[in-house]
Amino acid sequence: MLIPSRNRGGLSRRRFVTGLGAGAVMAALPRPLQAHTPTAGQIPPMARARWNLRVGRSRIEIDHKMLHAPCIGGDVPGPILRWRQGDTVSINVTNTLADEDTSIHWHGLRLPASMDGVPGLSFAGIAPGQTFTYRFPITQSGTYWYHSHSGMQEAQGLYGAIVIDPPVPDPQPCARDYVILLSEWSDVSPMDMLSNLKMQDDYYVFRQRTLASFPREARAAGSPLAALKDRLAWSRMRMAATDIADVTGVIYTYLLNGHAPDMNWNALFTPGERVRLRFINGASMTFFDIRIPGLEMLVVAADGNAVEPVPVDEFRIGVAETYDVIVQPREARAYTLFAQSEDRTGYARGTLAPQPGMSGPIPPMDPRPVRSMVDMGMGDMKPGSSMKGMAMPDHAPGMQASHGHSHLMPHHEGRMMEGMDMTDMQPSPPEPSGHGMSMPEHHMDKPTHHKPTTDTASIIEVDDPGPPPLNVENQNIARMPTDRLGSPGDGLEHNGRRVLNYSQLRATRPGSDPRPPTREIIMHLTGNMERYIWGFNGRKFSESGPIRLRRNERVRFTLINDTMMEHPIHLHGMWSELENGQGAYRPYKHTLISQPGSKLSYLVTADAPGMWAYHCHLMLHMETGMFRTVIVE
Amino acid sequence: MRRALPAAALLLLATALPAQAQSQAHSQAITTARKTTTATLRKPPPRAAYHAADAPTNAPVAYVGGMKPVMDQGRYLHGILDELEGRYAPGGTDFRWDGEAWYGGDYNRLWLKSEGTLEHGRLHDGDHELLYSRAVSPYWNVQAGVRADIDDGPTRTWGALGVQGLALYQFEFQATAYVSDRGRFASRIEGSYDFLLTNRLILQPQAEFNLYTKSDPARQVGAGLSDVDAGLRLRYEIWRKFAPYVAVSYAGYLTQARRIVHDQQGESGALRLTFGVRSWF
């Protein structure tokens, strides 16, 4: 009834082949792998407006994991598409897969809805043997990417980078320019991952708190009693503080431009040159923390759009985000590009070097993050005091009834807070959206008093779902969601390095739509890890209606994350202008990380008519329900 | 299957429970305070009822080609043998299995449970259930169906209604009530807990109790608490789905059933060294 697994690298896995994969593997001629040409990461010398892409399955082996991967032109990742702003591009996508539809979605591109490449919303997909011609004008520039939106092809290799030249000379000229596309590789099919997670939510987590790890925790917590209390608190909630990633390095090999760490992808530089690195997170389930020991990185663009340069030592990239950074290595030595997964179960790695074939030292991975009460939306309570104010799902009706009014009424927050005495619970005061500069801990000693901004005053319609229910599909309520825009994220705070956070992103030009929002849509991100169901407002996709926006409506989306995981939320077709305290210089993003237990807001101009996808970009979260249709009428 | 905390944590359980009561009282106090202060400061502004932007509607969305963009209504099939073991005794080793399988989606599932013990070539304690399971809360399912006691003893059939899920502190728990075709009642309570010694070495105490309203000597059943089957299993998860274990198991009859078995010259209870494999697909 079960197949004991092979052992490899100390980890054993169940060998798995899909029915489809099995047939295809046997039919395919074995050929030596080669997903990684020497040109991986090299941007084509010239922009082109016409492209022909062939989607098929290729037998590819990376890190001893053989996969009949759906991909373009036999390569993972697919080719880097270089376009030019102002052109109209035309891309013929031919499906040579045996018996499955495919599609290509142009992630972050502003285009007609029919060209967006989401089966069911934009078009009917591309059937086997068919060719679909995408044709749309390019009205933006920067670093983007493309991926399949059919089945789970994206998780197995159907993705690639897009680089769009600006119409004017780059204000940040660089001698060299590379794409750094991060992703995962596994021979376990995504459907199997999902099935395993439905049976056991911590199936891929082997870093849990155990008896063996207790002494270490006791030292960290100060006493065995404190450590025990913290464990009991988590156990009581039927959650795990060690729940960082659903799918881990136990089955994933992390790739940099299609290269496993020991394949050491190389990029060349001459000392003193400025080198632009276009980071793209093309993974399906993994956040990466990126640094290049010995080099300062100048962040100059986020999600394709230029930002005022921010010098950092490290940054976190959520699934589907892109960041352009500029480095200037001055010594003639090898520098390691180090991208560790957020849960520290593995890393992707490459090398910047003056000559091919060099390699630099690989730093040890950082300690793994551990979730805290902040992640549960319990404000800034210390673990020791955590038992006191904690929501007891389905066992504390009093708590449920009192939930949430501090964050549910954006108009009146300031007033609501005035008379409240919650000294025990040390809440972060909810602020009117757009004041996201301060760190959570900074809130604590501040009297909680904020006047509504003029922005808020302009809102005449609020779609507030109220506190999400505790039901089959939702196991937690963030009772005191905090503003975490000033935090680089779990595991990166106070690590001694300058780590990018969202409040530092400032666009280089003011937003194109100065109108204040007239409508606010509040969305709770919810889920039940135990049953592995994800959604918004306590509902999965199939139980929800579409979100309807009026044409050219100016809308504020407010996301309250009731789960204890990060979710990269992606709205197709329209920009998400993050309200991070930069006033008119809001950064324009296509994918925003909603940190656990946090609240954030962004503005959207509904200027693109049609049906669009709106979803968490963690593939297994999307497929289990964290997806909505947005209709612009 | 659950994450666990060290055994010592259990000892704190008792002290923690009053803390919960306190916290509820605390929260209610806050609620009250909030209401009064808000009311005295200012009349709450009129406010429309809650409305979700993504509220379910009756008007269907016209998806191109009728294709739903995600498939969140998938159905899954899994089966697990929690116990597949030999219980060693000098006079003859017993073999026991206890497992379940389910098929379905997030809310509705069909469950099959089966257990039994092979003792001296005779099958007893054979208990097989076919249940419809409905998810009703974050961690609980309600289950209803039929149970058939099929082994080398006389066959009995029962209607079943129970709950199954994850209790506080991540205890796995099942409680089922039965009514037989002869108008008798019975109940079974099962619980287990996973203590993680390491991420792969897991100690699991487990117990199952059976209660009956009337005796049934032909099946060694007594009125009241009739029998218990418990084990303390130490398993090593070579992989999640395959974990050999060593255990100490106890199977025995209690109260009236104990006398019935004694009168039949049967063994009324035995603690045994046990070896087995836990596996699932």
Coordinates of N, CA, C and O in Angstrom, one line a residue, chain A residues 143-284:
Chain A
T143 N 11.3 45.1 -15.2 CA 11.5 43.6 -15.1 C 10.1 43.0 -14.7 O 9.5 43.3 -13.8
Y144 N 9.7 42.0 -15.5 CA 8.5 41.3 -15.3 C 8.7 39.8 -15.5 O 9.9 39.4 -15.8
W145 N 7.7 39.0 -15.6 CA 7.9 37.6 -15.9 C 6.6 37.0 -16.4 O 5.5 37.7 -16.4
Y146 N 6.7 35.9 -17.0 CA 5.5 35.2 -17.5 C 5.4 33.8 -17.0 O 6.5 33.2 -16.6
H147 N 4.2 33.2 -16.9 CA 4.1 31.9 -16.5 C 2.8 31.3 -16.9 O 1.8 32.1 -17.3
S148 N 2.7 30.0 -16.9 CA 1.4 29.4 -17.3 C 0.4 29.6 -16.2 O 0.7 29.8 -15.0
H149 N -0.9 29.7 -16.6 CA -2.0 29.8 -15.6 C -2.9 28.6 -15.7 O -4.1 28.7 -15.3
S150 N -2.4 27.6 -16.3 CA -3.2 26.4 -16.5 C -2.7 25.2 -15.6 O -1.5 25.0 -15.5
G151 N -3.7 24.6 -15.0 CA -3.3 23.5 -14.1 C -2.2 24.0 -13.1 O -2.3 25.0 -12.6
M152 N -1.2 23.2 -13.0 CA -0.1 23.6 -12.1 C 1.2 23.6 -12.9 O 2.3 23.3 -12.4
Q153 N 1.1 23.9 -14.2 CA 2.3 23.9 -15.0 C 3.4 24.8 -14.6 O 4.6 24.5 -14.7
E154 N 2.9 25.9 -14.0 CA 3.9 26.9 -13.5 C 4.8 26.3 -12.5 O 6.0 26.6 -12.5
A155 N 4.3 25.5 -11.6 CA 5.1 24.9 -10.5 C 6.1 23.9 -11.1 O 7.1 23.6 -10.4
Q156 N 6.0 23.5 -12.3 CA 6.9 22.5 -12.8 C 7.9 23.0 -13.9 O 8.7 22.2 -14.4
G157 N 7.8 24.3 -14.2 CA 8.8 24.8 -15.1 C 8.3 25.7 -16.2 O 9.2 26.3 -17.0
L158 N 7.0 26.0 -16.3 CA 6.6 26.9 -17.4 C 6.6 28.3 -17.0 O 5.5 28.9 -16.6
Y159 N 7.7 28.9 -17.0 CA 7.9 30.3 -16.6 C 9.2 30.9 -17.2 O 10.0 30.1 -17.6
G160 N 9.2 32.2 -17.2 CA 10.4 32.9 -17.8 C 10.4 34.4 -17.5 O 9.4 34.9 -17.0
A161 N 11.4 35.1 -17.8 CA 11.6 36.5 -17.5 C 11.2 37.4 -18.7 O 11.3 36.9 -19.8
I162 N 10.7 38.6 -18.4 CA 10.5 39.6 -19.4 C 11.3 40.8 -19.0 O 11.2 41.3 -17.8
V163 N 12.0 41.4 -19.9 CA 12.7 42.6 -19.7 C 12.2 43.7 -20.8 O 12.2 43.4 -22.0
I164 N 11.7 44.8 -20.3 CA 11.1 45.8 -21.2 C 12.0 47.0 -21.2 O 12.2 47.6 -20.1
D165 N 12.5 47.4 -22.3 CA 13.3 48.6 -22.4 C 12.5 49.9 -22.3 O 11.4 50.0 -22.9
P166 N 13.0 50.9 -21.5 CA 12.3 52.1 -21.4 C 12.5 52.9 -22.7 O 13.5 52.7 -23.4
P167 N 11.6 53.9 -23.0 CA 11.7 54.7 -24.2 C 12.8 55.7 -24.1 O 13.4 56.2 -25.1
V168 N 13.2 56.0 -22.8 CA 14.2 57.0 -22.6 C 15.4 56.3 -22.0 O 15.3 55.2 -21.5
P169 N 16.6 56.9 -22.1 CA 17.8 56.2 -21.6 C 17.6 55.9 -20.1 O 17.0 56.7 -19.3
D170 N 18.1 54.8 -19.7 CA 18.0 54.3 -18.3 C 18.6 55.4 -17.3 O 19.8 55.7 -17.5
P171 N 17.9 55.9 -16.4 CA 18.5 56.8 -15.4 C 19.6 56.2 -14.5 O 20.3 56.8 -13.9
Q172 N 19.6 54.8 -14.6 CA 20.6 54.1 -13.8 C 21.4 53.2 -14.7 O 21.3 52.0 -14.7
P173 N 22.2 53.8 -15.6 CA 22.9 53.0 -16.6 C 23.9 52.1 -15.9 O 24.5 52.4 -14.9
C174 N 24.0 50.9 -16.5 CA 24.8 49.9 -15.9 C 25.6 49.2 -17.0 O 25.1 49.1 -18.1
A175 N 26.9 48.8 -16.7 CA 27.7 48.2 -17.7 C 27.2 46.8 -18.0 O 27.3 46.3 -19.1
R176 N 26.6 46.1 -17.0 CA 26.1 44.8 -17.2 C 24.7 44.6 -16.6 O 24.3 45.4 -15.7
D177 N 24.0 43.7 -17.2 CA 22.6 43.6 -16.9 C 22.2 42.1 -16.9 O 22.4 41.4 -17.9
Y178 N 21.8 41.5 -15.8 CA 21.5 40.1 -15.7 C 20.1 39.9 -15.1 O 19.7 40.6 -14.2
V179 N 19.5 38.9 -15.6 CA 18.2 38.4 -14.9 C 18.6 37.3 -13.9 O 19.4 36.4 -14.2
I180 N 18.0 37.4 -12.7 CA 18.2 36.4 -11.7 C 16.9 35.8 -11.3 O 16.1 36.4 -10.5
L181 N 16.5 34.7 -12.0 CA 15.2 34.2 -11.8 C 15.3 33.0 -10.8 O 15.9 32.0 -11.0
L182 N 14.6 33.2 -9.7 CA 14.6 32.2 -8.6 C 13.4 31.3 -8.7 O 12.3 31.8 -9.0
S183 N 13.6 30.0 -8.5 CA 12.4 29.1 -8.5 C 12.7 27.8 -7.8 O 13.8 27.7 -7.1
E184 N 11.8 26.8 -7.9 CA 12.0 25.6 -7.2 C 12.0 24.4 -8.2 O 11.5 24.6 -9.3
W185 N 12.5 23.3 -7.8 CA 12.5 22.1 -8.6 C 12.2 20.9 -7.8 O 12.8 20.7 -6.7
S186 N 11.2 20.1 -8.2 CA 10.9 18.9 -7.5 C 10.3 17.9 -8.4 O 9.6 18.2 -9.4
D187 N 10.6 16.6 -8.1 CA 9.9 15.6 -8.9 C 8.7 15.1 -8.3 O 8.1 14.1 -8.7
V188 N 8.2 15.7 -7.2 CA 6.9 15.4 -6.7 C 5.9 16.3 -7.4 O 6.1 17.6 -7.5
S189 N 4.8 15.8 -7.9 CA 3.9 16.6 -8.6 C 3.1 17.6 -7.7 O 2.9 17.2 -6.5
P190 N 2.8 18.8 -8.1 CA 2.0 19.7 -7.2 C 0.7 19.1 -6.7 O 0.3 19.3 -5.6
M191 N 0.1 18.2 -7.6 CA -1.2 17.6 -7.1 C -0.9 16.7 -6.0 O -1.7 16.6 -5.0
D192 N 0.2 16.0 -6.0 CA 0.6 15.1 -4.9 C 0.9 15.9 -3.6 O 0.5 15.5 -2.5
M193 N 1.6 17.0 -3.8 CA 1.8 17.9 -2.7 C 0.5 18.3 -2.0 O 0.4 18.2 -0.8
L194 N -0.4 18.7 -2.8 CA -1.7 19.2 -2.3 C -2.4 18.0 -1.6 O -3.0 18.2 -0.5
S195 N -2.4 16.9 -2.2 CA -3.1 15.7 -1.6 C -2.5 15.4 -0.2 O -3.2 15.1 0.7
N196 N -1.1 15.4 -0.2 CA -0.5 15.1 1.1 C -0.8 16.1 2.2 O -1.0 15.8 3.3
L197 N -0.9 17.4 1.7 CA -1.2 18.5 2.7 C -2.6 18.4 3.2 O -2.9 18.8 4.3
K198 N -3.5 17.9 2.4 CA -4.9 17.7 2.8 C -5.0 16.7 3.9 O -5.9 16.7 4.7
M199 N -4.1 15.7 3.8 CA -4.1 14.6 4.8 C -3.3 15.0 6.1 O -3.7 14.8 7.2
Q200 N -2.2 15.7 5.9 CA -1.4 16.1 7.0 C -0.7 17.4 6.7 O 0.2 17.5 5.8
D201 N -1.1 18.5 7.4 CA -0.7 19.8 7.0 C 0.7 20.1 7.2 O 1.3 20.9 6.5
D202 N 1.4 19.3 8.1 CA 2.8 19.6 8.3 C 3.7 18.5 7.6 O 4.8 18.2 8.0
Y203 N 3.1 17.9 6.6 CA 3.7 16.8 5.9 C 5.2 17.1 5.5 O 6.1 16.2 5.6
Y204 N 5.5 18.3 5.0 CA 6.8 18.6 4.5 C 7.7 19.4 5.6 O 8.7 19.9 5.2
V205 N 7.2 19.5 6.8 CA 7.9 20.3 7.8 C 8.6 19.3 8.8 O 8.0 18.6 9.5
F206 N 9.9 19.3 8.8 CA 10.7 18.5 9.7 C 11.5 19.4 10.6 O 12.6 19.0 11.0
R207 N 11.0 20.5 10.9 CA 11.7 21.4 11.8 C 10.8 21.8 12.9 O 10.7 23.0 13.3
Q208 N 10.1 20.9 13.4 CA 9.1 21.3 14.5 C 9.8 21.3 15.8 O 10.9 20.8 16.0
R209 N 9.0 21.8 16.8 CA 9.5 21.8 18.1 C 9.3 20.4 18.7 O 8.2 19.8 18.5
T210 N 10.3 19.9 19.3 CA 10.3 18.5 19.8 C 10.9 18.5 21.2 O 11.4 19.6 21.7
L211 N 10.9 17.4 21.8 CA 11.6 17.2 23.0 C 13.1 17.6 22.9 O 13.7 18.2 23.7
A212 N 13.6 17.1 21.8 CA 15.1 17.4 21.5 C 15.4 18.9 21.4 O 16.5 19.3 21.7
S213 N 14.5 19.6 20.9 CA 14.8 21.1 20.7 C 14.4 21.9 21.9 O 14.6 23.1 21.9
F214 N 13.8 21.2 22.9 CA 13.3 22.0 24.1 C 14.4 22.7 24.8 O 14.2 23.9 25.2
P215 N 15.6 22.1 25.1 CA 16.6 22.8 25.9 C 17.0 24.1 25.2 O 17.1 25.1 25.8
R216 N 17.1 24.1 23.9 CA 17.5 25.2 23.1 C 16.4 26.3 23.3 O 16.7 27.5 23.5
E217 N 15.2 25.9 23.2 CA 14.1 26.9 23.3 C 14.1 27.5 24.7 O 13.8 28.7 24.9
A218 N 14.3 26.6 25.7 CA 14.3 27.1 27.1 C 15.4 28.1 27.3 O 15.1 29.2 27.9
R219 N 16.5 27.9 26.7 CA 17.6 28.9 26.8 C 17.1 30.2 26.2 O 17.3 31.3 26.7
A220 N 16.6 30.1 25.0 CA 16.1 31.3 24.2 C 15.0 32.0 25.0 O 15.0 33.3 25.0
A221 N 14.1 31.3 25.6 CA 13.0 31.9 26.3 C 13.4 32.4 27.7 O 12.6 33.2 28.3
G222 N 14.5 32.0 28.2 CA 14.9 32.4 29.5 C 14.7 31.4 30.6 O 15.4 31.3 31.5
S223 N 13.7 30.6 30.4 CA 13.4 29.5 31.4 C 12.6 28.4 30.7 O 11.9 28.7 29.8
P224 N 12.7 27.2 31.3 CA 11.9 26.1 30.7 C 10.4 26.4 30.8 O 9.6 26.1 29.9
L225 N 10.0 27.1 31.9 CA 8.6 27.4 32.1 C 8.1 28.3 31.0 O 7.0 28.1 30.4
A226 N 8.9 29.3 30.6 CA 8.5 30.3 29.6 C 8.3 29.5 28.2 O 7.4 29.7 27.5
A227 N 9.3 28.7 28.0 CA 9.3 27.9 26.7 C 8.1 27.0 26.7 O 7.4 26.9 25.6
L228 N 7.8 26.4 27.8 CA 6.6 25.5 27.9 C 5.3 26.2 27.7 O 4.4 25.8 27.0
K229 N 5.3 27.4 28.3 CA 4.0 28.2 28.2 C 3.8 28.6 26.7 O 2.7 28.5 26.2
D230 N 4.9 28.9 26.0 CA 4.8 29.3 24.6 C 4.3 28.1 23.8 O 3.4 28.2 22.9
R231 N 4.8 27.0 24.1 CA 4.4 25.8 23.4 C 2.9 25.5 23.6 O 2.2 25.1 22.7
L232 N 2.5 25.6 24.9 CA 1.2 25.3 25.2 C 0.2 26.3 24.5 O -0.8 25.9 24.0
A233 N 0.7 27.5 24.4 CA -0.2 28.5 23.7 C -0.4 28.1 22.3 O -1.5 28.2 21.8
W234 N 0.6 27.7 21.6 CA 0.5 27.3 20.2 C -0.3 26.0 20.1 O -1.2 25.9 19.2
S235 N 0.0 25.1 21.0 CA -0.7 23.8 20.9 C -2.2 24.0 21.2 O -3.0 23.4 20.5
R236 N -2.5 24.9 22.1 CA -3.9 25.2 22.4 C -4.6 25.7 21.2 O -5.8 25.5 21.0
M237 N -3.9 26.5 20.4 CA -4.5 27.1 19.2 C -4.5 26.0 18.0 O -5.0 26.3 17.0
R238 N -3.9 24.9 18.3 CA -3.8 23.9 17.3 C -3.1 24.4 16.0 O -3.5 24.2 14.9
M239 N -2.0 25.2 16.3 CA -1.2 25.7 15.3 C 0.3 25.5 15.7 O 0.5 25.1 16.8
A240 N 1.2 25.8 14.7 CA 2.6 25.5 15.0 C 3.4 26.8 14.7 O 3.3 27.4 13.7
A241 N 4.2 27.2 15.7 CA 5.0 28.4 15.6 C 6.1 28.1 14.5 O 6.7 29.0 14.0
T242 N 6.3 26.9 14.2 CA 7.3 26.5 13.2 C 6.8 26.4 11.8 O 7.4 26.0 10.9
D243 N 5.5 26.9 11.6 CA 4.9 26.8 10.3 C 5.3 28.0 9.5 O 4.7 29.0 9.5
I244 N 6.3 27.8 8.7 CA 6.9 28.9 7.9 C 6.5 28.7 6.5 O 6.0 29.6 5.8
A245 N 6.8 27.5 6.0 CA 6.5 27.2 4.6 C 5.7 25.9 4.5 O 6.0 25.0 5.3
D246 N 4.8 25.8 3.6 CA 4.0 24.6 3.5 C 4.8 23.4 2.8 O 4.6 22.3 3.1
V247 N 5.5 23.9 1.8 CA 6.4 22.9 1.1 C 7.8 23.4 1.2 O 8.1 24.6 1.1
T248 N 8.7 22.5 1.5 CA 10.0 22.9 2.0 C 11.2 22.3 1.2 O 10.9 21.5 0.2
G249 N 12.4 22.6 1.6 CA 13.6 22.0 1.0 C 13.7 20.5 1.1 O 14.6 19.9 0.5
V250 N 12.8 19.9 1.9 CA 12.7 18.4 2.0 C 12.5 17.8 0.6 O 13.1 16.8 0.2
I251 N 11.7 18.5 -0.2 CA 11.5 18.0 -1.6 C 12.0 19.0 -2.7 O 12.1 18.6 -3.8
Y252 N 12.2 20.2 -2.3 CA 12.6 21.2 -3.3 C 14.1 21.3 -3.4 O 14.8 21.4 -2.4
T253 N 14.6 21.5 -4.6 CA 15.9 22.1 -4.9 C 15.6 23.5 -5.4 O 14.8 23.7 -6.3
Y254 N 16.3 24.5 -4.8 CA 16.0 25.9 -5.1 C 17.0 26.2 -6.3 O 18.1 25.9 -6.3
L255 N 16.4 26.9 -7.3 CA 17.1 27.2 -8.5 C 17.3 28.7 -8.7 O 16.5 29.5 -8.3
L256 N 18.5 29.0 -9.3 CA 18.8 30.3 -9.7 C 19.1 30.3 -11.2 O 20.0 29.6 -11.7
N257 N 18.2 30.9 -12.0 CA 18.3 30.8 -13.5 C 18.4 29.3 -13.9 O 19.1 28.9 -14.8
G258 N 17.6 28.4 -13.3 CA 17.6 27.0 -13.7 C 18.7 26.2 -13.1 O 18.8 25.0 -13.5
H259 N 19.6 26.8 -12.3 CA 20.8 26.1 -11.8 C 20.6 25.8 -10.4 O 20.2 26.6 -9.5
A260 N 20.9 24.5 -10.0 CA 20.9 24.1 -8.6 C 22.1 24.7 -8.0 O 23.0 25.2 -8.7
P261 N 22.1 24.8 -6.6 CA 23.2 25.5 -6.0 C 24.6 25.0 -6.4 O 25.5 25.8 -6.7
D262 N 24.8 23.7 -6.5 CA 26.1 23.2 -6.8 C 26.5 23.3 -8.3 O 27.6 23.0 -8.7
M263 N 25.5 23.8 -9.1 CA 25.9 24.0 -10.5 C 26.4 25.4 -10.7 O 26.9 25.8 -11.7
N264 N 26.3 26.2 -9.6 CA 26.9 27.5 -9.5 C 26.8 28.4 -10.8 O 27.8 28.6 -11.5
W265 N 25.6 28.9 -11.0 CA 25.4 29.9 -12.1 C 26.4 31.1 -11.9 O 26.6 31.6 -10.8
N266 N 27.0 31.4 -13.0 CA 28.0 32.5 -13.0 C 27.6 33.7 -13.8 O 27.0 33.6 -14.9
A267 N 28.0 34.9 -13.3 CA 27.8 36.1 -14.1 C 29.1 36.9 -13.9 O 29.8 36.9 -12.9
L268 N 29.5 37.5 -15.0 CA 30.8 38.2 -15.0 C 30.7 39.7 -14.8 O 29.7 40.3 -15.1
F269 N 31.8 40.2 -14.2 CA 31.9 41.7 -14.1 C 33.4 42.0 -14.2 O 34.2 41.2 -14.0
T270 N 33.6 43.3 -14.5 CA 35.0 43.8 -14.4 C 34.9 44.8 -13.1 O 34.0 45.5 -13.0
P271 N 35.9 44.6 -12.3 CA 35.9 45.4 -11.0 C 35.6 46.9 -11.3 O 36.2 47.5 -12.2
G272 N 34.7 47.4 -10.5 CA 34.4 48.8 -10.6 C 33.1 49.1 -11.5 O 32.5 50.2 -11.4
E273 N 32.7 48.1 -12.2 CA 31.5 48.2 -13.1 C 30.3 48.2 -12.2 O 30.2 47.6 -11.2
R274 N 29.2 48.9 -12.7 CA 27.9 48.8 -12.1 C 27.2 47.7 -12.8 O 27.1 47.6 -14.0
V275 N 26.6 46.8 -12.0 CA 25.9 45.6 -12.5 C 24.5 45.6 -12.1 O 24.2 45.8 -10.9
R276 N 23.6 45.6 -13.0 CA 22.2 45.5 -12.7 C 21.7 44.0 -12.6 O 22.0 43.2 -13.5
L277 N 21.1 43.7 -11.4 CA 20.6 42.3 -11.3 C 19.1 42.4 -11.2 O 18.6 43.1 -10.3
R278 N 18.4 41.7 -12.1 CA 16.9 41.8 -12.1 C 16.4 40.5 -11.4 O 16.3 39.5 -12.0
F279 N 16.1 40.6 -10.1 CA 15.6 39.5 -9.4 C 14.1 39.3 -9.6 O 13.3 40.2 -9.6
I280 N 13.8 38.0 -9.9 CA 12.4 37.6 -10.1 C 12.1 36.4 -9.3 O 12.9 35.4 -9.3
N281 N 11.1 36.4 -8.4 CA 10.8 35.2 -7.7 C 9.7 34.4 -8.5 O 8.5 34.7 -8.5
G282 N 10.2 33.4 -9.3 CA 9.3 32.6 -10.1 C 8.9 31.3 -9.4 O 8.5 30.4 -10.1
A283 N 9.1 31.2 -8.1 CA 8.8 30.0 -7.3 C 7.3 29.9 -7.2 O 6.5 30.9 -7.4
S284 N 6.8 28.7 -6.8 CA 5.4 28.6 -6.6 C 5.0 28.7 -5.2 O 3.9 29.0 -4.8

